[in-house]
Amino acid sequence: MLARAVRGSGALLLRGSVKASGRAARRASSGLPRNTVVLFVPQQEAWVVERMGRFHRILEPGLNILIPVLDRIRYVQSLKEIVINVPEQSAVTLDNVTLQIDGVLYLRIMDPYKASYGVEDPEYAVTQLAQTTMRSELGKLSLDKVFRERESLNANIVDAINQAADCWGIRCLRYEIKDIHVPPRVKESMQMQVEAERRKRATVLESEGTRESAINVAEGKKQAQILASEAEKAEQINQAAGEASAVLAKAKAKAEAIRVLAAALTQHNGDAAASLTVAEQYVSAFSKLAKDSNTILLPSNPGDITSMVAQAMGVYGALTKAPVPGAQDSVSSRSSRDVQSTDASLDEELDRVKLS
């Protein structure tokens, strides 16, 4: 009886396992193409064929011929790029901030055999791997670095997925983070931090602008003083050069006048011309008397122009001619007489001033 019971239970288990395998086979074979002997495989698809329950070959795009009953199409893999939405999940950063984050995964089946027999559901496996990898990578970064190093975070997730999914025949092309949701309090603190940073930068920029303005004003004053001093220096140099040129011109003119006068005196009747010039100057000087002051000194004979001219000509002749004994005596005697007459006239004038 015991043997019968064992045999009965074994038969029941065998029938249950056969039924379960049949249901799994029906689920796997649902939506799969049937073996019609002549098959046409579309482009960018790979059909995995089993013969008598074992892997036989992979059908290439185009015309293919199978054996009825023995060959069966077990898996159909798409070789196109597949886009998978990674569901939103929570992750904790290095500074203990909880984030809600989701993303998009782009992958492609590189080996249809591994994708068919290496994992039950490739897309589900890669999605779970992406979620766990994303949580692991976010735990290595602080909140500020999550926003700054978003590209490096995506690259690290892609590398981790490719290392784990190589045995599944799947290659992850790229991973993109769509949204990062921060808790409200953390968001408020971040906004306050951003506002404080902006105010700080505004204050720094304002102080730098004030400093630059003061430097520019000081530099402008410095340049103005330098230019003013250079202008004054140039003005003084030009004035000195003008005065020097004027003095030189006056000296040249006086020298030329002296040369002309000397040449005129050497000509005929030069003495008469000199006497006329002296007489004119005497009359001009006599007419300007008592204009600047009321006290004046006059010779005894101010109306005697002849004696004055004779005296001036005598001095001129004494300076220009060689000394002659007789002429020198006559000039000296005449000069002594003129001096005596001038002294007598001065004494008379002083007596008149005292009497008055």
Coordinates of N, CA and C in Angstrom, one line a residue, residues 102-302:
D102 N 13.9 60.0 -11.1 CA 13.6 59.0 -12.1 C 14.4 59.3 -13.4
G103 N 14.4 58.4 -14.3 CA 15.2 58.5 -15.5 C 14.7 57.7 -16.7
V104 N 15.5 57.8 -17.7 CA 15.2 57.1 -19.0 C 16.5 56.3 -19.4
L105 N 16.2 55.0 -19.7 CA 17.3 54.1 -20.1 C 17.2 53.8 -21.5
Y106 N 18.4 53.9 -22.2 CA 18.5 53.5 -23.6 C 19.4 52.3 -23.8
L107 N 18.9 51.2 -24.3 CA 19.7 50.0 -24.4 C 19.5 49.3 -25.7
R108 N 20.3 48.3 -26.0 CA 20.2 47.5 -27.3 C 20.7 46.1 -27.0
I109 N 20.0 45.1 -27.6 CA 20.4 43.7 -27.5 C 21.5 43.4 -28.5
M110 N 22.7 43.1 -27.9 CA 23.8 42.8 -28.8 C 24.0 41.3 -29.1
D111 N 23.6 40.4 -28.2 CA 23.7 39.0 -28.3 C 22.3 38.4 -28.1
P112 N 21.6 38.0 -29.1 CA 20.2 37.4 -28.9 C 20.3 36.1 -28.1
Y113 N 21.3 35.3 -28.2 CA 21.4 34.0 -27.5 C 21.4 34.3 -25.9
K114 N 22.3 35.2 -25.5 CA 22.4 35.6 -24.1 C 21.2 36.2 -23.6
A115 N 20.6 37.1 -24.4 CA 19.4 37.8 -24.0 C 18.2 36.8 -23.8
S116 N 18.3 35.7 -24.6 CA 17.2 34.7 -24.5 C 17.4 33.7 -23.3
Y117 N 18.6 33.3 -23.1 CA 18.9 32.2 -22.2 C 19.6 32.7 -20.9
G118 N 20.1 33.9 -21.0 CA 20.9 34.4 -19.8 C 20.0 35.0 -18.7
V119 N 18.8 35.5 -19.0 CA 18.0 36.1 -18.1 C 16.5 35.9 -18.5
E120 N 15.6 35.8 -17.5 CA 14.2 35.6 -17.9 C 13.6 36.8 -18.6
D121 N 13.7 38.0 -18.0 CA 13.1 39.2 -18.6 C 14.2 40.2 -18.7
P122 N 14.8 40.4 -19.8 CA 16.0 41.4 -19.9 C 15.6 42.8 -19.6
E123 N 14.5 43.3 -20.0 CA 14.1 44.7 -19.8 C 13.9 44.9 -18.3
Y124 N 13.2 44.0 -17.6 CA 12.9 44.1 -16.2 C 14.2 44.1 -15.4
A125 N 15.1 43.2 -15.8 CA 16.4 43.0 -15.1 C 17.2 44.3 -15.2
V126 N 17.3 44.9 -16.4 CA 18.0 46.1 -16.6 C 17.4 47.3 -15.9
T127 N 16.1 47.3 -15.8 CA 15.4 48.4 -15.1 C 15.8 48.3 -13.6
Q128 N 15.7 47.1 -13.0 CA 16.0 47.0 -11.6 C 17.5 47.3 -11.3
L129 N 18.3 46.9 -12.3 CA 19.8 47.2 -12.1 C 20.0 48.7 -12.2
A130 N 19.3 49.4 -13.1 CA 19.5 50.8 -13.2 C 19.0 51.5 -11.9
Q131 N 17.9 51.0 -11.3 CA 17.5 51.7 -10.0 C 18.5 51.5 -8.9
T132 N 18.9 50.2 -8.7 CA 19.9 50.0 -7.7 C 21.2 50.7 -7.9
T133 N 21.6 50.8 -9.1 CA 22.9 51.5 -9.4 C 22.7 53.0 -9.2
M134 N 21.6 53.5 -9.5 CA 21.3 54.9 -9.3 C 21.3 55.3 -7.8
R135 N 20.7 54.4 -7.0 CA 20.7 54.7 -5.6 C 22.1 54.6 -5.0
S136 N 22.9 53.6 -5.5 CA 24.3 53.5 -5.1 C 25.1 54.7 -5.4
E137 N 25.0 55.2 -6.7 CA 25.8 56.3 -7.1 C 25.4 57.6 -6.4
L138 N 24.1 57.8 -6.1 CA 23.6 59.0 -5.4 C 24.1 59.0 -4.0
G139 N 24.3 57.8 -3.4 CA 24.8 57.8 -2.0 C 26.2 58.2 -1.9
K140 N 27.0 58.3 -3.0 CA 28.4 58.7 -3.0 C 28.5 60.2 -3.2
L141 N 27.4 60.9 -3.5 CA 27.5 62.4 -3.8 C 26.7 63.2 -2.8
S142 N 27.1 64.4 -2.5 CA 26.3 65.3 -1.7 C 25.2 66.0 -2.6
L143 N 24.3 66.7 -2.0 CA 23.2 67.3 -2.7 C 23.7 68.3 -3.8
D144 N 24.7 69.1 -3.4 CA 25.1 70.1 -4.4 C 25.8 69.5 -5.6
K145 N 26.6 68.4 -5.3 CA 27.2 67.7 -6.4 C 26.3 66.9 -7.3
V146 N 25.1 66.5 -6.8 CA 24.1 65.9 -7.6 C 23.7 66.7 -8.8
F147 N 23.5 68.0 -8.5 CA 23.1 69.0 -9.5 C 24.2 69.4 -10.4
R148 N 25.4 69.5 -9.8 CA 26.6 70.0 -10.6 C 27.2 68.9 -11.5
E149 N 27.2 67.6 -11.0 CA 27.8 66.5 -11.7 C 26.8 65.5 -12.2
R150 N 25.8 66.1 -12.9 CA 24.7 65.3 -13.4 C 25.2 64.4 -14.6
E151 N 26.1 64.9 -15.4 CA 26.6 64.2 -16.5 C 27.5 63.0 -16.1
S152 N 28.4 63.3 -15.1 CA 29.2 62.3 -14.6 C 28.4 61.2 -13.9
L153 N 27.3 61.6 -13.2 CA 26.5 60.6 -12.6 C 25.8 59.7 -13.6
N154 N 25.4 60.2 -14.7 CA 24.8 59.4 -15.8 C 25.9 58.4 -16.4
A155 N 27.1 59.0 -16.6 CA 28.1 58.1 -17.1 C 28.5 57.0 -16.2
N156 N 28.5 57.2 -14.9 CA 28.8 56.2 -13.9 C 27.8 55.1 -13.9
I157 N 26.5 55.5 -14.0 CA 25.4 54.5 -14.0 C 25.5 53.7 -15.3
V158 N 25.8 54.3 -16.4 CA 25.9 53.5 -17.6 C 27.1 52.5 -17.5
D159 N 28.2 52.9 -17.0 CA 29.3 51.9 -16.8 C 29.0 50.8 -15.9
A160 N 28.3 51.1 -14.8 CA 27.9 50.0 -13.8 C 26.9 49.0 -14.5
I161 N 26.0 49.6 -15.2 CA 25.0 48.7 -15.9 C 25.7 47.8 -17.0
N162 N 26.6 48.3 -17.7 CA 27.2 47.6 -18.8 C 28.1 46.4 -18.2
Q163 N 28.7 46.7 -17.0 CA 29.5 45.7 -16.4 C 28.7 44.5 -15.9
A164 N 27.5 44.8 -15.4 CA 26.6 43.8 -14.9 C 25.8 43.1 -16.0
A165 N 25.4 43.8 -17.1 CA 24.6 43.3 -18.1 C 25.3 42.7 -19.3
D166 N 26.6 42.5 -19.1 CA 27.4 41.9 -20.3 C 27.0 40.5 -20.5
C167 N 26.8 39.7 -19.4 CA 26.4 38.3 -19.5 C 25.0 38.1 -20.0
W168 N 24.2 39.2 -20.1 CA 22.9 39.1 -20.6 C 22.8 39.5 -22.1
G169 N 23.9 39.8 -22.7 CA 23.9 40.2 -24.1 C 23.3 41.5 -24.4
I170 N 23.2 42.4 -23.3 CA 22.6 43.7 -23.5 C 23.6 44.8 -23.2
R171 N 23.6 45.8 -24.0 CA 24.5 47.0 -23.8 C 23.7 48.2 -23.6
C172 N 24.0 48.9 -22.5 CA 23.3 50.2 -22.2 C 24.1 51.3 -22.9
L173 N 23.3 52.0 -23.7 CA 23.9 53.1 -24.5 C 24.1 54.4 -23.7
R174 N 23.0 54.8 -23.0 CA 23.1 56.0 -22.2 C 21.9 56.0 -21.2
Y175 N 22.1 56.8 -20.2 CA 21.1 56.9 -19.1 C 20.9 58.4 -18.8
E176 N 19.7 58.8 -18.8 CA 19.4 60.3 -18.5 C 18.5 60.4 -17.4
I177 N 18.9 61.3 -16.4 CA 18.0 61.6 -15.3 C 17.0 62.6 -15.7
K178 N 15.7 62.3 -15.5 CA 14.7 63.2 -16.0 C 14.4 64.3 -14.9
D179 N 13.9 63.9 -13.8 CA 13.5 64.8 -12.7 C 14.2 64.5 -11.4
I180 N 14.5 65.5 -10.7 CA 15.0 65.3 -9.3 C 14.1 66.2 -8.4
H181 N 13.4 65.5 -7.5 CA 12.5 66.2 -6.6 C 13.1 66.3 -5.2
V182 N 13.2 67.5 -4.7 CA 13.8 67.8 -3.4 C 12.7 68.0 -2.4
P183 N 12.9 67.7 -1.2 CA 11.9 68.0 -0.1 C 11.6 69.5 0.0
P184 N 10.4 69.9 0.4 CA 10.1 71.3 0.4 C 11.0 72.1 1.3
R185 N 11.3 71.6 2.5 CA 12.2 72.4 3.4 C 13.6 72.6 2.8
V186 N 14.1 71.5 2.2 CA 15.4 71.6 1.5 C 15.4 72.5 0.4
K187 N 14.3 72.5 -0.4 CA 14.2 73.5 -1.5 C 14.2 74.9 -1.0
E188 N 13.5 75.2 0.1 CA 13.5 76.5 0.7 C 14.9 77.0 1.1
S189 N 15.6 76.1 1.8 CA 16.9 76.4 2.2 C 17.8 76.6 1.0
M190 N 17.6 75.8 -0.1 CA 18.4 76.0 -1.3 C 18.2 77.4 -1.9
Q191 N 16.9 77.8 -1.9 CA 16.5 79.1 -2.5 C 17.1 80.2 -1.6
M192 N 17.1 80.1 -0.3 CA 17.7 81.1 0.6 C 19.2 81.1 0.4
Q193 N 19.8 80.0 0.2 CA 21.3 80.0 -0.1 C 21.6 80.6 -1.4
V194 N 20.8 80.4 -2.4 CA 21.0 81.0 -3.7 C 20.8 82.5 -3.6
E195 N 19.8 83.0 -2.9 CA 19.6 84.4 -2.7 C 20.7 85.1 -2.0
A196 N 21.2 84.4 -0.9 CA 22.4 84.9 -0.2 C 23.6 85.0 -1.1
E197 N 23.8 84.0 -1.9 CA 24.9 84.0 -2.8 C 24.8 85.1 -3.8
R198 N 23.6 85.3 -4.3 CA 23.4 86.4 -5.3 C 23.7 87.8 -4.6
R199 N 23.2 88.0 -3.4 CA 23.4 89.2 -2.7 C 24.9 89.4 -2.5
K200 N 25.6 88.3 -2.1 CA 27.0 88.4 -1.9 C 27.7 88.8 -3.2
R201 N 27.4 88.2 -4.3 CA 28.0 88.6 -5.5 C 27.7 90.0 -5.9
A202 N 26.4 90.4 -5.6 CA 26.1 91.8 -6.0 C 26.9 92.8 -5.1
T203 N 27.1 92.5 -3.8 CA 27.9 93.4 -3.0 C 29.3 93.4 -3.4
V204 N 29.9 92.2 -3.8 CA 31.2 92.2 -4.2 C 31.4 93.0 -5.5
L205 N 30.5 92.8 -6.4 CA 30.5 93.5 -7.7 C 30.4 95.0 -7.5
E206 N 29.5 95.4 -6.5 CA 29.4 96.8 -6.3 C 30.7 97.4 -5.7
S207 N 31.3 96.7 -4.7 CA 32.5 97.2 -4.1 C 33.6 97.2 -5.2
E208 N 33.7 96.2 -6.0 CA 34.7 96.3 -7.1 C 34.5 97.4 -8.0
G209 N 33.2 97.7 -8.3 CA 32.9 98.9 -9.2 C 33.3 100.2 -8.5
T210 N 33.0 100.3 -7.2 CA 33.5 101.5 -6.4 C 35.0 101.6 -6.5
R211 N 35.7 100.5 -6.2 CA 37.1 100.6 -6.3 C 37.7 100.9 -7.6
E212 N 37.1 100.3 -8.7 CA 37.5 100.7 -10.0 C 37.3 102.2 -10.3
S213 N 36.1 102.7 -9.8 CA 35.8 104.1 -10.1 C 36.8 105.0 -9.4
A214 N 37.1 104.7 -8.1 CA 38.1 105.5 -7.4 C 39.4 105.4 -8.0
I215 N 39.8 104.2 -8.5 CA 41.1 104.1 -9.2 C 41.1 104.9 -10.5
N216 N 40.0 104.9 -11.2 CA 40.0 105.6 -12.4 C 40.0 107.1 -12.2
V217 N 39.3 107.6 -11.1 CA 39.3 109.0 -10.8 C 40.7 109.5 -10.4
A218 N 41.3 108.7 -9.5 CA 42.7 109.0 -9.1 C 43.7 109.0 -10.3
E219 N 43.5 108.0 -11.2 CA 44.4 107.9 -12.3 C 44.1 109.1 -13.3
G220 N 42.8 109.5 -13.4 CA 42.5 110.7 -14.2 C 43.1 112.0 -13.6
K221 N 43.1 112.1 -12.3 CA 43.7 113.3 -11.7 C 45.2 113.3 -11.9
K222 N 45.8 112.1 -11.7 CA 47.2 112.0 -11.9 C 47.6 112.4 -13.3
Q223 N 46.9 111.9 -14.3 CA 47.2 112.2 -15.7 C 47.0 113.7 -15.9
A224 N 45.9 114.2 -15.3 CA 45.7 115.7 -15.5 C 46.8 116.5 -15.0
Q225 N 47.3 116.2 -13.7 CA 48.4 116.9 -13.2 C 49.6 116.8 -14.0
I226 N 49.9 115.6 -14.5 CA 51.1 115.4 -15.3 C 51.0 116.2 -16.6
L227 N 49.8 116.2 -17.2 CA 49.6 116.9 -18.4 C 49.7 118.4 -18.2
A228 N 49.1 118.9 -17.0 CA 49.2 120.3 -16.7 C 50.7 120.7 -16.5
S229 N 51.4 119.9 -15.7 CA 52.8 120.3 -15.5 C 53.6 120.2 -16.8
E230 N 53.3 119.3 -17.6 CA 54.0 119.2 -18.9 C 53.7 120.4 -19.8
A231 N 52.4 120.9 -19.7 CA 52.0 122.0 -20.5 C 52.6 123.3 -19.9
E232 N 52.7 123.4 -18.6 CA 53.4 124.6 -18.0 C 54.9 124.6 -18.3
K233 N 55.5 123.4 -18.3 CA 56.9 123.3 -18.7 C 57.1 123.7 -20.1
A234 N 56.2 123.2 -21.0 CA 56.3 123.6 -22.4 C 56.1 125.1 -22.6
E235 N 55.1 125.6 -21.8 CA 54.9 127.1 -21.9 C 56.1 127.9 -21.5
Q236 N 56.7 127.5 -20.3 CA 57.9 128.2 -19.9 C 59.0 128.1 -20.9
I237 N 59.2 126.9 -21.4 CA 60.2 126.7 -22.4 C 60.0 127.6 -23.7
N238 N 58.7 127.6 -24.1 CA 58.4 128.4 -25.3 C 58.6 129.9 -24.9
Q239 N 58.2 130.3 -23.7 CA 58.3 131.7 -23.3 C 59.8 132.1 -23.2
A240 N 60.6 131.2 -22.7 CA 62.0 131.5 -22.6 C 62.7 131.6 -24.0
A241 N 62.2 130.6 -24.8 CA 62.7 130.6 -26.2 C 62.3 131.9 -26.9
G242 N 61.0 132.4 -26.7 CA 60.6 133.6 -27.3 C 61.3 134.8 -26.8
E243 N 61.6 134.9 -25.4 CA 62.3 136.0 -24.9 C 63.8 136.0 -25.4
A244 N 64.3 134.8 -25.5 CA 65.7 134.7 -26.0 C 65.8 135.2 -27.5
S245 N 64.7 134.7 -28.2 CA 64.7 135.1 -29.6 C 64.5 136.6 -29.7
A246 N 63.6 137.2 -28.8 CA 63.4 138.7 -28.9 C 64.7 139.4 -28.5
V247 N 65.4 138.9 -27.4 CA 66.7 139.6 -27.0 C 67.7 139.5 -28.2
L248 N 67.8 138.3 -28.8 CA 68.7 138.2 -29.9 C 68.3 139.1 -31.1
A249 N 67.0 139.1 -31.3 CA 66.6 140.0 -32.4 C 66.9 141.5 -32.1
K250 N 66.6 141.9 -30.9 CA 66.9 143.3 -30.5 C 68.4 143.6 -30.6
A251 N 69.2 142.6 -30.1 CA 70.7 142.8 -30.2 C 71.1 142.9 -31.6
K252 N 70.6 142.0 -32.5 CA 71.0 142.1 -33.9 C 70.5 143.4 -34.5
A253 N 69.3 143.8 -34.1 CA 68.8 145.1 -34.7 C 69.7 146.3 -34.2
K254 N 70.0 146.2 -32.9 CA 70.9 147.3 -32.4 C 72.3 147.3 -33.0
A255 N 72.8 146.1 -33.2 CA 74.1 146.0 -33.8 C 74.0 146.5 -35.3
E256 N 73.0 146.1 -35.9 CA 72.8 146.6 -37.3 C 72.7 148.1 -37.3
A257 N 71.9 148.7 -36.3 CA 71.8 150.1 -36.3 C 73.1 150.8 -36.0
I258 N 73.9 150.2 -35.1 CA 75.2 150.8 -34.8 C 76.1 150.7 -36.0
R259 N 76.0 149.6 -36.8 CA 76.8 149.5 -38.0 C 76.4 150.6 -39.0
V260 N 75.1 150.7 -39.2 CA 74.6 151.7 -40.1 C 75.0 153.2 -39.7
L261 N 74.8 153.4 -38.3 CA 75.2 154.7 -37.8 C 76.7 155.0 -38.0
A262 N 77.5 153.9 -37.7 CA 79.0 154.1 -37.9 C 79.3 154.4 -39.4
A263 N 78.6 153.7 -40.3 CA 78.8 153.9 -41.7 C 78.4 155.3 -42.1
A264 N 77.3 155.8 -41.5 CA 76.8 157.1 -41.8 C 77.7 158.2 -41.3
L265 N 78.3 157.9 -40.1 CA 79.2 159.0 -39.5 C 80.5 159.1 -40.3
T266 N 80.9 158.0 -41.0 CA 82.2 158.1 -41.8 C 82.0 158.8 -43.1
Q267 N 80.7 159.0 -43.5 CA 80.5 159.6 -44.8 C 80.6 161.2 -44.6
H268 N 80.4 161.8 -45.7 CA 80.5 163.3 -45.8 C 79.4 163.9 -45.0
N269 N 79.7 165.0 -44.2 CA 78.7 165.6 -43.3 C 78.1 164.7 -42.3
G270 N 78.8 163.7 -41.9 CA 78.4 162.8 -40.8 C 78.3 163.5 -39.5
D271 N 79.3 164.4 -39.2 CA 79.2 165.1 -37.9 C 78.0 166.0 -37.8
A272 N 77.6 166.6 -38.9 CA 76.4 167.5 -38.9 C 75.2 166.6 -38.6
A273 N 75.1 165.4 -39.2 CA 74.0 164.6 -38.9 C 73.9 164.1 -37.5
A274 N 75.1 163.8 -36.9 CA 75.2 163.4 -35.5 C 74.8 164.6 -34.6
S275 N 75.2 165.8 -34.9 CA 74.8 167.0 -34.1 C 73.3 167.2 -34.2
L276 N 72.7 167.0 -35.4 CA 71.3 167.1 -35.5 C 70.5 166.1 -34.6
T277 N 71.0 164.9 -34.6 CA 70.4 163.8 -33.8 C 70.5 164.2 -32.3
V278 N 71.7 164.6 -31.9 CA 71.8 165.0 -30.5 C 70.9 166.1 -30.1
A279 N 70.8 167.1 -31.0 CA 69.9 168.3 -30.7 C 68.5 167.8 -30.6
E280 N 68.1 166.9 -31.5 CA 66.7 166.4 -31.4 C 66.4 165.7 -30.1
Q281 N 67.4 164.9 -29.7 CA 67.2 164.1 -28.4 C 67.2 165.1 -27.2
Y282 N 68.0 166.1 -27.3 CA 68.0 167.1 -26.2 C 66.7 167.8 -26.1
V283 N 66.2 168.2 -27.2 CA 64.9 168.9 -27.2 C 63.8 168.0 -26.7
S284 N 63.8 166.7 -27.1 CA 62.8 165.8 -26.6 C 62.9 165.5 -25.1
A285 N 64.2 165.4 -24.6 CA 64.4 165.2 -23.2 C 64.0 166.4 -22.4
F286 N 64.3 167.6 -22.9 CA 63.9 168.9 -22.2 C 62.4 169.1 -22.1
S287 N 61.7 168.6 -23.1 CA 60.2 168.7 -23.1 C 59.6 167.8 -22.1
K288 N 60.3 166.7 -21.6 CA 59.7 165.8 -20.6 C 60.1 166.2 -19.1
L289 N 60.7 167.3 -18.9 CA 61.1 167.7 -17.6 C 59.9 168.1 -16.8
A290 N 60.0 167.9 -15.5 CA 58.9 168.2 -14.5 C 57.6 167.5 -14.7
K291 N 57.7 166.3 -15.4 CA 56.4 165.5 -15.6 C 56.3 164.5 -14.5
D292 N 57.4 163.9 -14.1 CA 57.3 162.9 -13.0 C 57.5 163.4 -11.6
S293 N 58.2 164.5 -11.5 CA 58.5 165.1 -10.1 C 58.6 166.6 -10.2
N294 N 58.3 167.3 -9.1 CA 58.3 168.7 -9.0 C 59.7 169.3 -8.8
T295 N 60.7 168.5 -8.3 CA 62.0 168.9 -8.0 C 62.9 168.5 -9.2
I296 N 63.5 169.4 -9.8 CA 64.4 169.1 -11.0 C 65.7 169.9 -10.9
L297 N 66.7 169.4 -11.5 CA 68.0 170.1 -11.6 C 68.3 170.5 -13.0
L298 N 68.6 171.8 -13.3 CA 68.8 172.4 -14.6 C 70.1 173.0 -14.7
P299 N 70.7 172.9 -15.8 CA 72.0 173.6 -16.0 C 71.8 175.2 -16.0
S300 N 72.9 175.9 -16.0 CA 72.8 177.4 -15.9 C 72.2 177.9 -17.2
N301 N 72.5 177.3 -18.3 CA 72.0 177.8 -19.5 C 71.2 176.7 -20.3
P302 N 70.0 176.4 -19.8 CA 69.3 175.3 -20.4 C 68.9 175.6 -21.8

